[in-house]
PDB file of C-alpha atoms in Angstrom:
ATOM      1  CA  UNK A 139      36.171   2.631 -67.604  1.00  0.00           C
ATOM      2  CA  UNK A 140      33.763   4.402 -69.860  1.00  0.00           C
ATOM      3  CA  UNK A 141      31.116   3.646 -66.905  1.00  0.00           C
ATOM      4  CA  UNK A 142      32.930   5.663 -64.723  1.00  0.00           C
ATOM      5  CA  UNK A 143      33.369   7.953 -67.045  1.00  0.00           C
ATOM      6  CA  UNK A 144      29.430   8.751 -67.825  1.00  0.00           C
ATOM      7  CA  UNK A 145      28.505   8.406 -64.282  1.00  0.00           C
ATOM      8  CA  UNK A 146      31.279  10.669 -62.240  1.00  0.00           C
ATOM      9  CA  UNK A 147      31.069  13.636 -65.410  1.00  0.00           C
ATOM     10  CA  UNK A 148      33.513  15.993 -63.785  1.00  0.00           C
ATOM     11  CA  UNK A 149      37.051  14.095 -63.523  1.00  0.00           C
ATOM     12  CA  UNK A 150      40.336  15.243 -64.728  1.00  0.00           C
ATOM     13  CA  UNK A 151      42.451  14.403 -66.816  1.00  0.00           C
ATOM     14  CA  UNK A 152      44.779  13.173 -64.437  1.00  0.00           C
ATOM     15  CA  UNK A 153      42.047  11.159 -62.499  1.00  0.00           C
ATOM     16  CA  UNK A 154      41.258   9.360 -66.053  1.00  0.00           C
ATOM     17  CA  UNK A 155      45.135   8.928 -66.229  1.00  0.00           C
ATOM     18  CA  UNK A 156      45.193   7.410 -62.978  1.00  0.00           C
ATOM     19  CA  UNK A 157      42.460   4.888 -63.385  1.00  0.00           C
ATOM     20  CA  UNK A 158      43.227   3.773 -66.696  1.00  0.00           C
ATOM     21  CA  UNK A 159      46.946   2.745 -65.334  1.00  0.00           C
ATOM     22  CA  UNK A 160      45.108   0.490 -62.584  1.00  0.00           C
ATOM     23  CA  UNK A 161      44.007  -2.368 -65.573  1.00  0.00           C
ATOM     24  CA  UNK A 162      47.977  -2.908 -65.977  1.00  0.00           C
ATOM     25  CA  UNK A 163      49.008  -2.590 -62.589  1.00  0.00           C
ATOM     26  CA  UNK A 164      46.115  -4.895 -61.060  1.00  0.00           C
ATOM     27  CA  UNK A 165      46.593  -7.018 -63.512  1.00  0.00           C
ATOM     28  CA  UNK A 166      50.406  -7.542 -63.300  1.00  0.00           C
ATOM     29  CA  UNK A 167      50.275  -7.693 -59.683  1.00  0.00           C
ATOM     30  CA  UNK A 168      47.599 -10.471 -59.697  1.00  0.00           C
ATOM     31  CA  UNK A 169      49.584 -12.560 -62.049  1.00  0.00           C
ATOM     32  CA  UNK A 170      52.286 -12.347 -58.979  1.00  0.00           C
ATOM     33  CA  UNK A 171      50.028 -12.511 -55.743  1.00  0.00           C
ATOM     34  CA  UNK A 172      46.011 -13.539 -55.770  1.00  0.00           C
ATOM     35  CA  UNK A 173      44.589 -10.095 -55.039  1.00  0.00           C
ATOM     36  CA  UNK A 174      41.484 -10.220 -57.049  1.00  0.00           C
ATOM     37  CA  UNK A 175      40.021 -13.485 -57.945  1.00  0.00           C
ATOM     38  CA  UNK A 176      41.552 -14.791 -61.479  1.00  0.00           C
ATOM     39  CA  UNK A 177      38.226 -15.634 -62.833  1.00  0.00           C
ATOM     40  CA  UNK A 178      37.276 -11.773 -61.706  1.00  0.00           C
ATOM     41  CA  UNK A 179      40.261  -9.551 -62.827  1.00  0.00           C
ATOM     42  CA  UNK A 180      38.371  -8.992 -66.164  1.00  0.00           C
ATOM     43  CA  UNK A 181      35.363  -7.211 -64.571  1.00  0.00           C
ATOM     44  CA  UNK A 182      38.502  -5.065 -62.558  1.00  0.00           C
ATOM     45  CA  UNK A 183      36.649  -1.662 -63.504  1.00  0.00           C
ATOM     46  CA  UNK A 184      32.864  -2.701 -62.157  1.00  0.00           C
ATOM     47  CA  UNK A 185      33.268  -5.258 -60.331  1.00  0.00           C
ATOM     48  CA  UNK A 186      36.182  -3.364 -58.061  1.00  0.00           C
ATOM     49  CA  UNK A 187      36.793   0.254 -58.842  1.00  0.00           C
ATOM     50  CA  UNK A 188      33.156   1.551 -60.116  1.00  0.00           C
ATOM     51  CA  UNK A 189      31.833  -0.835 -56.945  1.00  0.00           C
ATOM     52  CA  UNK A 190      34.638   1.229 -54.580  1.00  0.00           C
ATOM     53  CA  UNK A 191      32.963   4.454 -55.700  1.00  0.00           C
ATOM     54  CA  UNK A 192      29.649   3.587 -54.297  1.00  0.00           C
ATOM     55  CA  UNK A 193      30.336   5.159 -50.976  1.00  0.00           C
ATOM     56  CA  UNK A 194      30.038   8.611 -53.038  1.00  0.00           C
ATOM     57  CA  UNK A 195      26.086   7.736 -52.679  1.00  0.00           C
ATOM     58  CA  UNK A 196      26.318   8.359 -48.951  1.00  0.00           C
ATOM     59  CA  UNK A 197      28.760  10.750 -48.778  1.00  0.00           C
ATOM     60  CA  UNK A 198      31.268  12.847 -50.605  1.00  0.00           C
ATOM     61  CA  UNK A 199      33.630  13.965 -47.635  1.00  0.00           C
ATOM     62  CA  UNK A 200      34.989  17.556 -47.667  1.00  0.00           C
ATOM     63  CA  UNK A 201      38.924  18.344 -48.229  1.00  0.00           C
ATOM     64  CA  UNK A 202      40.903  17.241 -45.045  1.00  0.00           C
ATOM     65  CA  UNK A 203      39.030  14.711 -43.839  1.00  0.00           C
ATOM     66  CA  UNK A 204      40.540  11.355 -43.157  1.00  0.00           C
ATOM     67  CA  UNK A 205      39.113   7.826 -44.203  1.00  0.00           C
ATOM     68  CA  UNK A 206      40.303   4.141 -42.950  1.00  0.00           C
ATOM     69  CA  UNK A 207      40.049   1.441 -45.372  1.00  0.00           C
ATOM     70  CA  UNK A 208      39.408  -1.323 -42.810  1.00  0.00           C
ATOM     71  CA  UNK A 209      40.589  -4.642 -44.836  1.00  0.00           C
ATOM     72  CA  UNK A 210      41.108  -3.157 -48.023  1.00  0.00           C
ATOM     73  CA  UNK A 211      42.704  -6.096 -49.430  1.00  0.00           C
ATOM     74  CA  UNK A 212      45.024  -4.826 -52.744  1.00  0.00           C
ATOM     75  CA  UNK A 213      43.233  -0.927 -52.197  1.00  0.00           C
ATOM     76  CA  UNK A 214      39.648  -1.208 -52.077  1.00  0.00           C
ATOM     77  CA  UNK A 215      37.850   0.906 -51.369  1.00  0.00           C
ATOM     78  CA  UNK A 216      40.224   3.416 -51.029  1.00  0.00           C
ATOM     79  CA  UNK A 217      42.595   3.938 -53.938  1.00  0.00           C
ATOM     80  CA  UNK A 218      39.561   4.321 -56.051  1.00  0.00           C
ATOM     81  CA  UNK A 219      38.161   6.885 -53.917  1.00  0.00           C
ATOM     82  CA  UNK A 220      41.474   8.244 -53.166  1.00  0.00           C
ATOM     83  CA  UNK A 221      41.330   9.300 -57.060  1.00  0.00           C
ATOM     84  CA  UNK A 222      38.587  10.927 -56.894  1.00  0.00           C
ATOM     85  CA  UNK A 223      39.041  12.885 -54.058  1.00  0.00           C
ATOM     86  CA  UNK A 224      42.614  13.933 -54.317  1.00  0.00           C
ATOM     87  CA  UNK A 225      42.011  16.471 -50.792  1.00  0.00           C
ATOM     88  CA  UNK A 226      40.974  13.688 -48.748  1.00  0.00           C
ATOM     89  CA  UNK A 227      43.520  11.515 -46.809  1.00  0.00           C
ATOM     90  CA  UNK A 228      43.187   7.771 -47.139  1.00  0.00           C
ATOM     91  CA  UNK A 229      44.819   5.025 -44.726  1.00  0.00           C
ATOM     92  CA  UNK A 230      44.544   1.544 -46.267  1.00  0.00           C
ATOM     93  CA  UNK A 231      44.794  -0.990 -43.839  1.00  0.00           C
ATOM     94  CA  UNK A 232      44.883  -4.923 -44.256  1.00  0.00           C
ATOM     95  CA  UNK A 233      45.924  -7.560 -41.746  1.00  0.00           C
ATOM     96  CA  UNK A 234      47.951  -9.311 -44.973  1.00  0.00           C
ATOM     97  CA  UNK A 235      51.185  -8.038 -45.298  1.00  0.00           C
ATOM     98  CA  UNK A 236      51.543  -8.898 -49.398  1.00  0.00           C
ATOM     99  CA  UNK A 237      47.872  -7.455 -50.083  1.00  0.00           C
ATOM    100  CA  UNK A 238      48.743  -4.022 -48.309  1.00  0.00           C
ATOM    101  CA  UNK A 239      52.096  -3.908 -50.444  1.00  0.00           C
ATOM    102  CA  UNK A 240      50.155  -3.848 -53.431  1.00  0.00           C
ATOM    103  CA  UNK A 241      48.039  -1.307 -52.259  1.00  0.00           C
ATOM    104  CA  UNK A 242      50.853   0.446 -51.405  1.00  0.00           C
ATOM    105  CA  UNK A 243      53.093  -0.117 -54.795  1.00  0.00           C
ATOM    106  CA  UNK A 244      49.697   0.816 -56.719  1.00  0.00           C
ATOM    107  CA  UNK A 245      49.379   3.992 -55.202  1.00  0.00           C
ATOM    108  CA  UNK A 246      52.887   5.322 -55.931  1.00  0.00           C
ATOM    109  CA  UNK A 247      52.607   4.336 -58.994  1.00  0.00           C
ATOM    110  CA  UNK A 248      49.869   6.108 -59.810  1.00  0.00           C
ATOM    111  CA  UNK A 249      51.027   9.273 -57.667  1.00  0.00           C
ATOM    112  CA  UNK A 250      48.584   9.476 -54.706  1.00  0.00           C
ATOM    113  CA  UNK A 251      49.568  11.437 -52.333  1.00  0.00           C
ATOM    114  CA  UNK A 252      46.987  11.218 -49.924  1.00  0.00           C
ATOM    115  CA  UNK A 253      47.556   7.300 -49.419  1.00  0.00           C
ATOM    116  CA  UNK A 254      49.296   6.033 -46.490  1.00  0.00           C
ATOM    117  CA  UNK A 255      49.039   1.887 -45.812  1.00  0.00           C
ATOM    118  CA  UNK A 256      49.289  -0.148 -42.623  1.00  0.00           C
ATOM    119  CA  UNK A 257      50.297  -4.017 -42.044  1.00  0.00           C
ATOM    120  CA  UNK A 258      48.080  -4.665 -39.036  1.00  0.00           C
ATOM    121  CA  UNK A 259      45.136  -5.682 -37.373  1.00  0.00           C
ATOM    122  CA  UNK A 260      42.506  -2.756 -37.207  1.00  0.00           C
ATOM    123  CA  UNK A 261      41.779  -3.394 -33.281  1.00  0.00           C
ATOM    124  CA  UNK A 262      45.542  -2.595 -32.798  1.00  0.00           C
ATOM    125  CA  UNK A 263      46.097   0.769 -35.402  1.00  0.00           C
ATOM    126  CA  UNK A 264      45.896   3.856 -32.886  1.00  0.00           C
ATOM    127  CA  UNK A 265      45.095   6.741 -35.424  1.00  0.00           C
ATOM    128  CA  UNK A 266      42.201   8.766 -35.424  1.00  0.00           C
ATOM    129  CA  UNK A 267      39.898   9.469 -38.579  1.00  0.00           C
ATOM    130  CA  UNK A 268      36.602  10.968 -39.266  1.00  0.00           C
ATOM    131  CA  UNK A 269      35.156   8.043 -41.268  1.00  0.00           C
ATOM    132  CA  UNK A 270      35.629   4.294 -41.273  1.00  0.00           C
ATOM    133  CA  UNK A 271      35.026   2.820 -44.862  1.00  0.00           C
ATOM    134  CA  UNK A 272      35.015  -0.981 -45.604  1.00  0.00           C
ATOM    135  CA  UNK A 273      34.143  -3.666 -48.616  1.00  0.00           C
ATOM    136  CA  UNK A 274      32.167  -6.425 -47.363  1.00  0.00           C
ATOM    137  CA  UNK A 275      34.917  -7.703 -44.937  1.00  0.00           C
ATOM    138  CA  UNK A 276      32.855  -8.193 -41.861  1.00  0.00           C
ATOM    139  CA  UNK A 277      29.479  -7.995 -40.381  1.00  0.00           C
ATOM    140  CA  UNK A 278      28.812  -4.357 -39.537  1.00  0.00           C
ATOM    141  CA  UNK A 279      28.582  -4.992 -35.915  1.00  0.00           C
ATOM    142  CA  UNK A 280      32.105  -6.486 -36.005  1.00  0.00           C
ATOM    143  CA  UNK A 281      33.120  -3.501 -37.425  1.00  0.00           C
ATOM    144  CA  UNK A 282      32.281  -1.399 -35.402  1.00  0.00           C
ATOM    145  CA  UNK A 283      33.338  -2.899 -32.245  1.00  0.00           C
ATOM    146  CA  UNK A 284      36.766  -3.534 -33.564  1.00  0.00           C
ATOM    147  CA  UNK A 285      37.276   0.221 -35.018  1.00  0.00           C
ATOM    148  CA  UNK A 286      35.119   2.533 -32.995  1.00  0.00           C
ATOM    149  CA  UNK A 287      38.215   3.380 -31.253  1.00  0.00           C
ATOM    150  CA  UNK A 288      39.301   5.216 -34.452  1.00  0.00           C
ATOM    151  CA  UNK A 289      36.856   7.879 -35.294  1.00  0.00           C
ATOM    152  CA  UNK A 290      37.138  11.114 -34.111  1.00  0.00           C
ATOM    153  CA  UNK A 291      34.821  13.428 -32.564  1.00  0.00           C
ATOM    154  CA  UNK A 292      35.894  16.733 -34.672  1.00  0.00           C
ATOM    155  CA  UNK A 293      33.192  16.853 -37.188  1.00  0.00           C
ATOM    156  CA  UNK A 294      32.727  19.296 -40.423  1.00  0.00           C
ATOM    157  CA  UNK A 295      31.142  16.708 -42.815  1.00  0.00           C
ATOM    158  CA  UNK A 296      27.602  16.484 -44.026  1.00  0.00           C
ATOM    159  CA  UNK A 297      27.097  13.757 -42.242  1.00  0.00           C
ATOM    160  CA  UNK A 298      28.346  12.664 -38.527  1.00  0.00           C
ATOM    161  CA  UNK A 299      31.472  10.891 -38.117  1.00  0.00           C
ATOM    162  CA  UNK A 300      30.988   7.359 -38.476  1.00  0.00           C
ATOM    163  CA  UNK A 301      31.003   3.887 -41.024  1.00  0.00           C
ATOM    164  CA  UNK A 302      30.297   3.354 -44.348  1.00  0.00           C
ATOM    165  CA  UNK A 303      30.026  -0.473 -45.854  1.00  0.00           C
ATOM    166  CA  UNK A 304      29.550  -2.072 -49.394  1.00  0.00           C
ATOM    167  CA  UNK A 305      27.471  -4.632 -48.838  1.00  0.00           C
ATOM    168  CA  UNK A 306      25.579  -7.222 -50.602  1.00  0.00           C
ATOM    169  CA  UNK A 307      21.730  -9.024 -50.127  1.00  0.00           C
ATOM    170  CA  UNK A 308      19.205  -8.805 -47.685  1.00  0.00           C
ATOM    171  CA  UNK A 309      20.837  -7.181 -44.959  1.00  0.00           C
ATOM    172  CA  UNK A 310      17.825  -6.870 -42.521  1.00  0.00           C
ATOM    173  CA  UNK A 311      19.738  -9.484 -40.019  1.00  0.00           C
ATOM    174  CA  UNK A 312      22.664  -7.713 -40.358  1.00  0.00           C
ATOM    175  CA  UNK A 313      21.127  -4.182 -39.641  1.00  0.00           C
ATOM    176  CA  UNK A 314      18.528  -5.019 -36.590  1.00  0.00           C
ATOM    177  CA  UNK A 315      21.013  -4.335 -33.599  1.00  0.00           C
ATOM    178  CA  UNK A 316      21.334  -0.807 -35.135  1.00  0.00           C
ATOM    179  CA  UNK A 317      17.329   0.053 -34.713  1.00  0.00           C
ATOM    180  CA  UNK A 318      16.837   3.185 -37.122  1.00  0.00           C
ATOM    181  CA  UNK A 319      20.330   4.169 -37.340  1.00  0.00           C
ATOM    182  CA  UNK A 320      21.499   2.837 -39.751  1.00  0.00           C
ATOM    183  CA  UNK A 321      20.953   4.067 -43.097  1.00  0.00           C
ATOM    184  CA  UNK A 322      20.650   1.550 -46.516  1.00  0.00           C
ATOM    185  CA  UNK A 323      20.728   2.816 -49.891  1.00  0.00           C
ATOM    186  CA  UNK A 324      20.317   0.668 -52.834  1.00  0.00           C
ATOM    187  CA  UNK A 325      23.354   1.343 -55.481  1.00  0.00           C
ATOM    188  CA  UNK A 326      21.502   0.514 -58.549  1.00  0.00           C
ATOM    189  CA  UNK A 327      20.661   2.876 -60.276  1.00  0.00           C
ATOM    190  CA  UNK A 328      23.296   5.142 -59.245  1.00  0.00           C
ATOM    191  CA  UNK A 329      25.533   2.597 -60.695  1.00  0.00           C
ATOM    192  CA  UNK A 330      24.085   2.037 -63.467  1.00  0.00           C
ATOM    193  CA  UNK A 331      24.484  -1.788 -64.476  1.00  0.00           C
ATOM    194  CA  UNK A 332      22.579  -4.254 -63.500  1.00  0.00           C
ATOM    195  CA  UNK A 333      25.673  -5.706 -61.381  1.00  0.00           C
ATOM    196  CA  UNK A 334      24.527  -3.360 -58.303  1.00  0.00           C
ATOM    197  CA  UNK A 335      20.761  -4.293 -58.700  1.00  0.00           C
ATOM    198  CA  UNK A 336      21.759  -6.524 -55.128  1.00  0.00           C
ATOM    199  CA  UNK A 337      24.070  -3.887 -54.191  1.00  0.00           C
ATOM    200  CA  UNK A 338      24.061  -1.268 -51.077  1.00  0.00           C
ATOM    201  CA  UNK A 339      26.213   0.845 -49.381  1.00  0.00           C
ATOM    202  CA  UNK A 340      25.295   1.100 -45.488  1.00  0.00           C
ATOM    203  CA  UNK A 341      26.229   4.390 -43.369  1.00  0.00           C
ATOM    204  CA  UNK A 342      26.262   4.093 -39.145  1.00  0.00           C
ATOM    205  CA  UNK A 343      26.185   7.264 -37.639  1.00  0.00           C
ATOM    206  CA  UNK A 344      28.442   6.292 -34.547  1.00  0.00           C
TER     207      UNK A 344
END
């Protein structure tokens, strides 16, 4: 927490609030249902929410615009950037049912208003967004091809419309289809531990 903290200088009060509550209620919910790994829960704060913040390195979207969480397990990416940007809206969507009702019970709990969840497959959700964000749950040309459908063409961020990924390794494979579109950025030392030194967040202009 005091990571975050040093890195992200201007939160609230109420943002600190909010992510200190997430150690008790990730941690009671995993006791209940295998969200995070048991051997992981302890690193909850980098390994999960500082790691969720990443996307920030691409792209801090402006107030209104709206971000799917493709796969987002028990709410990541998105509760942890749902915090930070309170005037962005946030759908959280996970094929498994019991993950996205943590998501969703963590998010009341903490007050966020601009989180709404979905129980289904992303090929089958029909609302529209502006970004697509994701944590390392498929290859990005999977992605894509299952959730292009989604983004809209109304644009007023800094960047075009399109994906962001958190992504681990060499991703040169990965990235080839996508000639010079795609854009890598290292997280280290923007996240500064040496946890991200392998880490990268990914942005596809669609």
């Amino acid at each position: 927490m005091a990571l975050i903290s040093t890195t992200f200088t201007d939160i609230t009060d109420v943002q600190r609030k909010q992510l200190e509550a997430l150690w008790e209620l990730y941690t009671d919910w995993n006791s209940k249902i295998n969200v995070i790994s048991r051997k992981d829960i302890e690193h909850l704060y980098l390994h999960h929410i500082l790691h969720s913040l990443g996307v920030l390195k691409i792209l801090k979207f402006a107030p209104k615009t709206k971000v799917i969480d493709v796969g987002t397990g028990g709410g990541f990416p998105g509760i942890p950037l749902a915090i930070m940007l309170p005037e962005v809206d946030f759908v959280l969507v996970d094929s498994i049912g019991k993950k996205v009702k943590v998501a969703e019970s963590v998010a009341q709990s903490i007050g966020l208003r601009n989180v709404t969840t979905h129980h289904t497959r992303i090929e089958a959700l029909k609302e529209q967004c502006h970004f697509v964000v994701t944590r390392a749950t498929m290859p990005l040309a999977e992605l894509v091809k299952l959730s292009r459908h989604l983004v809209s063409k109304e644009q007023f961020n800094a960047l075009p419309n399109g994906f962001i990924a958190l992504k681990g390794g060499n991703l040169e494979g990965e990235l080839s289809s996508f000639a010079k579109r795609a854009m890598e950025e290292d997280l280290y030392p923007f996240l500064p531990d040496p946890y991200f030194k392998e880490k990268k967040v990914v942005y596809l202009p669609l």
